[in-house]
Amino acid sequence: MAETLTIRRPDDWHLHFRDGDMMRDVVPFTARQFARAIVMPNLTPPVTDSASAAAYRERILSAVPDGIDFMPLMTCYLTDDTDPDDLARGAAEGIFTAAKLYPANATTNSAFGVSDMARLDPVFARMESEDIVLCIHGEVTESHIDIFDREAEFIERHLRRIVRDFSKLRVVFEHITTSEAVDFVLECGPNVAATITPQHLHINRNAMLVGGIRPHAYCLPVAKREQHRLALRKAATSGSPKFFLGTDSAPHPRHAKESACGCAGIFNAPFALESYLAVFEEEDALEHFEGFASLNGPAFYKLPINKATVTLKREPHKVPDMLTAAGEDIVPFHAGETLDWKLVD
Ligand code: NCD
Ligand code: ZN
Ligand code: ZN
C-alpha cells in the first residue's frame, strides 16, 4: 500500500470564492492545494464584464497568503445582453479564461443568467471563433421538470444543439451528476469535457434525505441515485482526459443552509484533494489521480502544466465539525469524518 503520493500541483477548474470577508477567509484553503482555479462569476452583482473581472481578480490576489503561488482564472457571467466584443477583448487581454452559462434561476445567484438560450448564438459563435471556453451549468429550469431530471433534460434540449451547431467550441459541462452526462461527454469530440465534484463522487441522494434532511449535503445539481454516482466514479478514475477536477466548493454560512429554505452549495475547499484521493484509492486507480487532478484540465484549457509538485501522505485525520469564515460558522464537506490522506504542507 502506497504511503505517500507526489503529483504535479493540481488546479481547481470550478470554484466559488464569493467576495469581501468570505472571500478573504476561503481563498487560503484553495491556494494551499491548487496552483490555479477557475473562479465562478456568480457574485451579487455578477461579474459580467472584463473591468469587473479584472478588479475581482485583484481582490482575490490580495487575499492569497504570502509565499503561496496561486493564480485565479476569471470567468465572464453570460447574460441575455452579453457584449461579444467585451468578452473577446477580455479574453485577448488575458482577463477572461472562460465564460459561464447559467440558465436563469438554475442555481445560487443565477437570476441574471440566460433566459433564452437561442439568443446567445452570436456569443457562442464569437467564442468558437476566438477559442474561448464555455463553462455550462447544465440544468433546465422549467418548473414542471423534476429536479432529478433537469441535467439529463438539459442535454437533450440544449447541449446537443450547442455542440452540433458550434462544433469547434470548447465546452465544459460543469459538475456533472448523471450517467447520461458521462455518456454524452464520451460521445462528443475532444472539445467537450466535464468537471466532477468530490461530493458527487462520495454521496448519492440518500445522504441528503435518509434519517432526516441534511442541508449540508445539498448542492446543485442535486446528488442523484447510486447508479449515477457509480458512473461518475468510473468516469473520473478511468484515465479519460475528458474528466477533470472541479470542486464547485460553494461556501454558505451555516445559518443560510440550516434554514426552512436552505441554499445550495457544499463547502469542500478545505480538504478537497484528500477527498478526491480517497475515491481514487477506493477505486484502485491511484495511477490516474494525477491526470484527473493536474494534467487533463490544463490540456483542455490549453494552459501549461504546473511545474511544482504536491505530496500527500497516509495520515488519517478528522475533518472539523465546523470552521469559521467571515465571522460565521461554516460546515465543511466530510465534517466529523476521518480522511486517510493528508496534504503535506
Ligand atoms: C453554487 C453556489 O452556491 O454558488 N451552488 C451549488 O449548489 N453548486 C452554484 C453552482 O455551482 O451551481
Ligand atoms: Zn452550477
Ligand atoms: Zn459552482
Tab-separated table of C-alpha atoms and ligand atoms in Angstrom:
chain	number	residue	atom	x	y	z
A	1	MET	CA	0.000	0.000	0.000
A	2	ALA	CA	1.413	3.372	-1.025
A	3	GLU	CA	2.216	5.644	1.922
A	4	THR	CA	2.980	8.823	0.022
A	5	LEU	CA	1.953	10.149	-3.341
A	6	THR	CA	3.588	13.032	-5.225
A	7	ILE	CA	1.859	14.633	-8.194
A	8	ARG	CA	2.167	17.819	-10.199
A	9	ARG	CA	0.466	20.645	-8.363
A	10	PRO	CA	-3.254	20.400	-9.195
A	11	ASP	CA	-5.745	23.065	-10.290
A	12	ASP	CA	-9.420	23.518	-9.420
A	13	TRP	CA	-11.428	24.026	-12.617
A	14	HIS	CA	-14.674	25.134	-10.887
A	15	LEU	CA	-14.749	27.167	-7.708
A	16	HIS	CA	-16.759	29.814	-5.835
A	17	PHE	CA	-14.761	32.306	-3.772
A	18	ARG	CA	-17.563	34.836	-3.155
A	19	ASP	CA	-16.276	38.320	-2.263
A	20	GLY	CA	-15.367	40.525	0.715
A	21	ASP	CA	-14.704	38.886	4.112
A	22	MET	CA	-15.883	35.452	2.981
A	23	MET	CA	-13.525	35.530	0.020
A	24	ARG	CA	-10.586	36.610	2.183
A	25	ASP	CA	-11.205	33.726	4.566
A	26	VAL	CA	-11.733	30.953	1.985
A	27	VAL	CA	-9.001	31.796	-0.566
A	28	PRO	CA	-6.206	30.328	1.640
A	29	PHE	CA	-7.891	26.892	1.729
A	30	THR	CA	-7.740	26.672	-2.053
A	31	ALA	CA	-4.361	28.370	-2.530
A	32	ARG	CA	-2.585	25.868	-0.287
A	33	GLN	CA	-3.655	22.976	-2.524
A	34	PHE	CA	-4.152	24.351	-6.004
A	35	ALA	CA	-1.979	26.462	-8.301
A	36	ARG	CA	-4.906	27.892	-10.258
A	37	ALA	CA	-8.668	27.912	-10.073
A	38	ILE	CA	-11.455	28.794	-12.455
A	39	VAL	CA	-13.337	31.346	-10.371
A	40	MET	CA	-17.072	31.371	-10.908
A	41	PRO	CA	-18.634	34.786	-11.518
A	42	ASN	CA	-21.950	34.389	-9.658
A	43	LEU	CA	-21.420	37.270	-7.246
A	44	THR	CA	-24.121	39.815	-6.444
A	45	PRO	CA	-23.975	41.650	-8.777
A	46	PRO	CA	-22.444	39.088	-11.145
A	47	VAL	CA	-19.116	39.541	-12.943
A	48	THR	CA	-20.417	40.297	-16.424
A	49	ASP	CA	-17.652	42.431	-17.945
A	50	SER	CA	-13.890	42.448	-18.186
A	51	ALA	CA	-13.380	45.515	-15.976
A	52	SER	CA	-15.214	43.974	-13.029
A	53	ALA	CA	-13.421	40.659	-13.596
A	54	ALA	CA	-10.029	42.400	-13.518
A	55	ALA	CA	-10.962	44.175	-10.278
A	56	TYR	CA	-12.249	40.928	-8.735
A	57	ARG	CA	-9.027	39.159	-9.705
A	58	GLU	CA	-7.028	41.828	-7.844
A	59	ARG	CA	-9.177	41.399	-4.723
A	60	ILE	CA	-8.600	37.645	-4.831
A	61	LEU	CA	-4.845	38.061	-5.320
A	62	SER	CA	-4.680	40.340	-2.290
A	63	ALA	CA	-6.212	37.518	-0.211
A	64	VAL	CA	-3.561	34.951	-1.214
A	65	PRO	CA	-1.233	34.295	1.742
A	66	ASP	CA	2.371	35.487	1.317
A	67	GLY	CA	4.717	32.948	-0.215
A	68	ILE	CA	1.985	30.956	-1.951
A	69	ASP	CA	1.851	30.843	-5.699
A	70	PHE	CA	-1.794	30.979	-6.770
A	71	MET	CA	-3.465	32.369	-9.881
A	72	PRO	CA	-7.232	32.905	-10.156
A	73	LEU	CA	-8.575	32.354	-13.668
A	74	MET	CA	-11.565	34.575	-14.287
A	75	THR	CA	-14.865	33.852	-15.993
A	76	CYS	CA	-17.498	36.063	-17.566
A	77	TYR	CA	-21.103	35.573	-16.408
A	78	LEU	CA	-23.179	35.363	-19.573
A	79	THR	CA	-26.500	37.206	-19.659
A	80	ASP	CA	-29.090	37.879	-22.342
A	81	ASP	CA	-27.157	41.088	-23.034
A	82	THR	CA	-23.546	39.904	-23.054
A	83	ASP	CA	-21.428	42.032	-25.360
A	84	PRO	CA	-19.370	39.619	-27.533
A	85	ASP	CA	-16.808	42.381	-28.187
A	86	ASP	CA	-16.102	42.947	-24.495
A	87	LEU	CA	-15.873	39.199	-23.930
A	88	ALA	CA	-13.461	38.749	-26.851
A	89	ARG	CA	-11.377	41.728	-25.725
A	90	GLY	CA	-11.277	40.455	-22.131
A	91	ALA	CA	-10.138	37.053	-23.334
A	92	ALA	CA	-7.492	38.540	-25.643
A	93	GLU	CA	-6.161	40.649	-22.753
A	94	GLY	CA	-5.894	37.567	-20.551
A	95	ILE	CA	-8.604	38.690	-18.127
A	96	PHE	CA	-11.128	36.003	-19.061
A	97	THR	CA	-10.143	32.355	-19.272
A	98	ALA	CA	-13.725	31.245	-19.941
A	99	ALA	CA	-17.343	32.348	-19.916
A	100	LYS	CA	-20.008	30.792	-17.720
A	101	LEU	CA	-23.526	29.986	-18.814
A	102	TYR	CA	-26.138	29.849	-16.070
A	103	PRO	CA	-29.671	29.213	-17.242
A	104	ALA	CA	-31.637	31.940	-15.422
A	105	ASN	CA	-32.629	30.785	-11.921
A	106	ALA	CA	-30.979	27.370	-12.199
A	107	THR	CA	-28.822	27.801	-9.093
A	108	THR	CA	-27.379	30.192	-6.489
A	109	ASN	CA	-27.088	33.773	-7.843
A	110	SER	CA	-28.207	32.877	-11.342
A	111	ALA	CA	-31.145	35.291	-11.598
A	112	PHE	CA	-29.255	37.341	-14.184
A	113	GLY	CA	-28.413	34.254	-16.225
A	114	VAL	CA	-29.586	33.404	-19.701
A	115	SER	CA	-33.355	33.219	-20.179
A	116	ASP	CA	-33.352	32.272	-23.860
A	117	MET	CA	-30.523	30.022	-24.964
A	118	ALA	CA	-31.011	30.734	-28.697
A	119	ARG	CA	-30.414	34.447	-28.143
A	120	LEU	CA	-26.879	33.607	-27.142
A	121	ASP	CA	-25.934	32.105	-30.500
A	122	PRO	CA	-23.955	35.175	-31.617
A	123	VAL	CA	-21.949	34.952	-28.391
A	124	PHE	CA	-21.331	31.214	-28.886
A	125	ALA	CA	-20.237	31.893	-32.471
A	126	ARG	CA	-17.782	34.530	-31.294
A	127	MET	CA	-16.469	32.267	-28.542
A	128	GLU	CA	-15.979	29.495	-31.078
A	129	SER	CA	-14.011	31.737	-33.444
A	130	GLU	CA	-11.945	33.235	-30.600
A	131	ASP	CA	-11.478	29.786	-28.992
A	132	ILE	CA	-12.901	30.887	-25.612
A	133	VAL	CA	-14.006	28.057	-23.329
A	134	LEU	CA	-17.715	27.864	-22.467
A	135	CYS	CA	-18.486	26.512	-18.964
A	136	ILE	CA	-22.082	25.394	-18.528
A	137	HIS	CA	-24.313	24.814	-15.517
A	138	GLY	CA	-26.365	22.211	-17.353
A	139	GLU	CA	-29.844	22.079	-15.878
A	140	VAL	CA	-33.172	23.127	-17.337
A	141	THR	CA	-35.292	25.329	-15.114
A	142	GLU	CA	-38.887	24.669	-16.192
A	143	SER	CA	-40.981	24.185	-13.080
A	144	HIS	CA	-42.729	21.053	-14.380
A	145	ILE	CA	-39.459	19.186	-14.841
A	146	ASP	CA	-38.455	17.042	-11.890
A	147	ILE	CA	-35.315	18.329	-10.202
A	148	PHE	CA	-33.642	14.924	-10.539
A	149	ASP	CA	-34.183	15.009	-14.327
A	150	ARG	CA	-33.027	18.531	-15.012
A	151	GLU	CA	-29.475	17.700	-16.047
A	152	ALA	CA	-30.459	14.902	-18.436
A	153	GLU	CA	-33.140	17.174	-19.940
A	154	PHE	CA	-30.606	19.935	-20.479
A	155	ILE	CA	-28.520	17.608	-22.609
A	156	GLU	CA	-31.440	16.788	-24.892
A	157	ARG	CA	-32.920	20.278	-25.099
A	158	HIS	CA	-29.808	22.432	-25.293
A	159	LEU	CA	-26.411	20.798	-25.091
A	160	ARG	CA	-26.736	18.536	-28.127
A	161	ARG	CA	-27.725	21.504	-30.241
A	162	ILE	CA	-24.980	23.805	-28.946
A	163	VAL	CA	-22.311	21.169	-29.526
A	164	ARG	CA	-23.680	20.376	-33.003
A	165	ASP	CA	-24.097	23.993	-34.174
A	166	PHE	CA	-20.777	25.167	-32.718
A	167	SER	CA	-18.750	22.078	-33.363
A	168	LYS	CA	-15.366	23.605	-32.541
A	169	LEU	CA	-16.478	25.427	-29.386
A	170	ARG	CA	-14.720	24.096	-26.305
A	171	VAL	CA	-17.376	23.238	-23.746
A	172	VAL	CA	-17.006	22.187	-20.113
A	173	PHE	CA	-20.132	20.506	-18.797
A	174	GLU	CA	-19.720	21.577	-15.175
A	175	HIS	CA	-20.243	19.460	-12.054
A	176	ILE	CA	-21.866	16.523	-13.850
A	177	THR	CA	-24.091	14.290	-11.737
A	178	THR	CA	-25.597	11.645	-14.043
A	179	SER	CA	-24.655	8.673	-16.188
A	180	GLU	CA	-26.380	10.496	-19.061
A	181	ALA	CA	-23.873	13.331	-18.725
A	182	VAL	CA	-20.949	10.899	-18.640
A	183	ASP	CA	-22.227	9.157	-21.784
A	184	PHE	CA	-22.833	12.456	-23.566
A	185	VAL	CA	-19.333	13.745	-22.858
A	186	LEU	CA	-17.790	10.467	-24.015
A	187	GLU	CA	-19.792	10.582	-27.271
A	188	CYS	CA	-18.590	14.098	-28.099
A	189	GLY	CA	-15.268	15.066	-29.612
A	190	PRO	CA	-12.238	16.208	-27.604
A	191	ASN	CA	-13.631	19.772	-27.418
A	192	VAL	CA	-16.238	18.656	-24.852
A	193	ALA	CA	-15.179	17.776	-21.305
A	194	ALA	CA	-16.624	17.761	-17.792
A	195	THR	CA	-15.701	18.621	-14.231
A	196	ILE	CA	-16.696	16.313	-11.388
A	197	THR	CA	-17.006	17.413	-7.748
A	198	PRO	CA	-15.876	15.412	-4.726
A	199	GLN	CA	-19.387	15.319	-3.293
A	200	HIS	CA	-20.893	13.715	-6.377
A	201	LEU	CA	-18.228	11.001	-6.170
A	202	HIS	CA	-18.900	10.378	-2.473
A	203	ILE	CA	-22.623	10.766	-1.905
A	204	ASN	CA	-25.894	9.853	-3.518
A	205	ARG	CA	-29.265	11.399	-2.726
A	206	ASN	CA	-29.742	9.219	0.354
A	207	ALA	CA	-27.069	11.293	2.078
A	208	MET	CA	-29.441	14.249	1.860
A	209	LEU	CA	-32.656	12.559	2.853
A	210	VAL	CA	-32.226	9.397	4.940
A	211	GLY	CA	-32.721	9.733	8.687
A	212	GLY	CA	-33.530	13.428	8.455
A	213	ILE	CA	-32.996	16.214	5.973
A	214	ARG	CA	-29.318	17.146	5.735
A	215	PRO	CA	-28.810	20.576	4.257
A	216	HIS	CA	-25.017	20.312	4.156
A	217	ALA	CA	-25.322	17.550	1.556
A	218	TYR	CA	-27.471	19.770	-0.660
A	219	CYS	CA	-25.976	21.359	-3.730
A	220	LEU	CA	-27.000	21.845	-7.335
A	221	PRO	CA	-27.190	19.850	-9.436
A	222	VAL	CA	-28.588	17.760	-6.621
A	223	ALA	CA	-26.944	14.385	-5.870
A	224	LYS	CA	-28.694	11.583	-7.765
A	225	ARG	CA	-29.246	7.821	-7.392
A	226	GLU	CA	-26.402	5.431	-6.604
A	227	GLN	CA	-26.141	4.227	-10.226
A	228	HIS	CA	-25.175	7.763	-11.236
A	229	ARG	CA	-22.575	8.107	-8.505
A	230	LEU	CA	-21.008	4.854	-9.708
A	231	ALA	CA	-20.936	6.105	-13.306
A	232	LEU	CA	-19.205	9.305	-12.164
A	233	ARG	CA	-16.624	7.354	-10.160
A	234	LYS	CA	-15.900	5.175	-13.163
A	235	ALA	CA	-15.505	8.202	-15.431
A	236	ALA	CA	-13.310	10.202	-13.040
A	237	THR	CA	-10.959	7.301	-12.328
A	238	SER	CA	-10.872	5.893	-15.869
A	239	GLY	CA	-7.916	7.890	-17.105
A	240	SER	CA	-10.022	9.593	-19.789
A	241	PRO	CA	-8.708	13.110	-20.473
A	242	LYS	CA	-12.304	14.351	-20.744
A	243	PHE	CA	-12.879	14.428	-16.985
A	244	PHE	CA	-11.077	16.671	-14.544
A	245	LEU	CA	-11.132	18.136	-11.086
A	246	GLY	CA	-13.578	20.945	-10.323
A	247	THR	CA	-14.602	21.124	-6.682
A	248	ASP	CA	-17.558	23.506	-7.019
A	249	SER	CA	-16.674	24.484	-3.451
A	250	ALA	CA	-19.504	26.887	-2.613
A	251	PRO	CA	-19.339	28.411	0.855
A	252	HIS	CA	-22.565	29.427	2.564
A	253	PRO	CA	-22.833	30.333	6.260
A	254	ARG	CA	-24.295	27.547	8.372
A	255	HIS	CA	-27.477	29.515	9.120
A	256	ALA	CA	-28.174	30.004	5.415
A	257	LYS	CA	-28.107	26.244	4.861
A	258	GLU	CA	-29.839	25.185	8.079
A	259	SER	CA	-32.983	27.041	7.167
A	260	ALA	CA	-36.557	26.456	6.007
A	261	CYS	CA	-35.229	27.295	2.542
A	262	GLY	CA	-31.589	26.320	2.708
A	263	CYS	CA	-29.268	27.405	-0.065
A	264	ALA	CA	-27.469	25.116	-2.477
A	265	GLY	CA	-23.733	24.622	-2.241
A	266	ILE	CA	-21.197	22.461	-0.413
A	267	PHE	CA	-18.026	23.940	1.065
A	268	ASN	CA	-15.411	21.333	0.224
A	269	ALA	CA	-12.310	23.502	-0.313
A	270	PRO	CA	-10.509	22.728	2.977
A	271	PHE	CA	-9.833	19.030	2.181
A	272	ALA	CA	-10.736	18.787	-1.474
A	273	LEU	CA	-7.630	16.975	-2.670
A	274	GLU	CA	-7.772	14.459	0.163
A	275	SER	CA	-11.441	13.857	-0.588
A	276	TYR	CA	-10.790	13.095	-4.253
A	277	LEU	CA	-7.814	10.911	-3.403
A	278	ALA	CA	-9.996	8.742	-1.155
A	279	VAL	CA	-12.158	7.968	-4.192
A	280	PHE	CA	-9.200	7.081	-6.406
A	281	GLU	CA	-7.825	4.788	-3.717
A	282	GLU	CA	-11.183	3.075	-3.184
A	283	GLU	CA	-11.441	2.543	-6.939
A	284	ASP	CA	-7.878	1.183	-7.052
A	285	ALA	CA	-6.960	3.885	-9.563
A	286	LEU	CA	-4.169	5.873	-7.905
A	287	GLU	CA	-2.303	5.833	-11.228
A	288	HIS	CA	-4.998	8.055	-12.755
A	289	PHE	CA	-5.161	10.581	-9.923
A	290	GLU	CA	-2.542	12.932	-11.321
A	291	GLY	CA	-4.237	13.002	-14.714
A	292	PHE	CA	-7.584	13.939	-13.208
A	293	ALA	CA	-6.178	16.467	-10.733
A	294	SER	CA	-3.265	18.043	-12.567
A	295	LEU	CA	-2.977	17.140	-16.270
A	296	ASN	CA	-6.360	16.823	-18.005
A	297	GLY	CA	-7.592	20.295	-17.064
A	298	PRO	CA	-4.544	22.208	-18.352
A	299	ALA	CA	-4.574	20.133	-21.553
A	300	PHE	CA	-8.213	21.022	-22.201
A	301	TYR	CA	-7.760	24.703	-21.324
A	302	LYS	CA	-4.516	24.846	-23.379
A	303	LEU	CA	-2.534	26.025	-20.369
A	304	PRO	CA	0.838	24.759	-19.152
A	305	ILE	CA	1.036	22.003	-16.576
A	306	ASN	CA	2.213	23.298	-13.200
A	307	LYS	CA	5.940	22.818	-12.565
A	308	ALA	CA	5.709	22.405	-8.791
A	309	THR	CA	4.540	19.211	-7.102
A	310	VAL	CA	2.483	18.388	-4.022
A	311	THR	CA	2.852	15.360	-1.783
A	312	LEU	CA	0.106	13.581	0.102
A	313	LYS	CA	0.814	11.092	2.848
A	314	ARG	CA	-1.253	8.445	4.520
A	315	GLU	CA	-2.157	10.086	7.821
A	316	PRO	CA	-5.732	9.688	8.981
A	317	HIS	CA	-7.149	12.972	10.240
A	318	LYS	CA	-10.546	14.161	11.337
A	319	VAL	CA	-12.280	16.907	9.399
A	320	PRO	CA	-13.516	19.590	11.826
A	321	ASP	CA	-17.246	19.737	12.546
A	322	MET	CA	-17.174	23.437	11.909
A	323	LEU	CA	-14.949	26.194	10.593
A	324	THR	CA	-15.258	29.968	10.724
A	325	ALA	CA	-15.326	32.256	7.707
A	326	ALA	CA	-16.348	35.893	7.612
A	327	GLY	CA	-17.168	35.608	11.309
A	328	GLU	CA	-19.766	32.913	10.560
A	329	ASP	CA	-19.910	29.208	11.261
A	330	ILE	CA	-19.472	27.176	8.121
A	331	VAL	CA	-19.742	23.391	7.881
A	332	PRO	CA	-17.202	21.737	5.582
A	333	PHE	CA	-17.821	18.662	3.439
A	334	HIS	CA	-16.892	15.479	5.385
A	335	ALA	CA	-17.453	17.329	8.705
A	336	GLY	CA	-16.649	14.965	11.571
A	337	GLU	CA	-15.414	12.207	9.250
A	338	THR	CA	-11.888	10.843	9.016
A	339	LEU	CA	-9.930	11.135	5.775
A	340	ASP	CA	-6.988	8.794	5.265
A	341	TRP	CA	-4.691	11.069	3.270
A	342	LYS	CA	-3.238	14.421	4.189
A	343	LEU	CA	-1.582	17.042	2.067
A	344	VAL	CA	1.999	17.638	3.249
A	345	ASP	CA	2.464	21.401	3.722
B	1	NCD	C1	-23.221	27.104	-6.294
B	1	NCD	C2	-23.138	28.377	-5.428
B	1	NCD	O1	-23.502	28.320	-4.243
B	1	NCD	O2	-22.680	29.399	-5.937
B	1	NCD	N1	-24.061	26.168	-5.631
B	1	NCD	C3	-24.155	24.842	-5.866
B	1	NCD	O3	-25.016	24.200	-5.266
B	1	NCD	N2	-23.348	24.223	-6.699
B	1	NCD	C4	-23.700	27.452	-7.673
B	1	NCD	C5	-23.469	26.389	-8.708
B	1	NCD	O4	-22.345	25.974	-8.964
B	1	NCD	O5	-24.443	25.946	-9.344
B	2	ZN	ZN	-23.527	25.285	-11.123
B	3	ZN	ZN	-20.487	26.015	-8.998
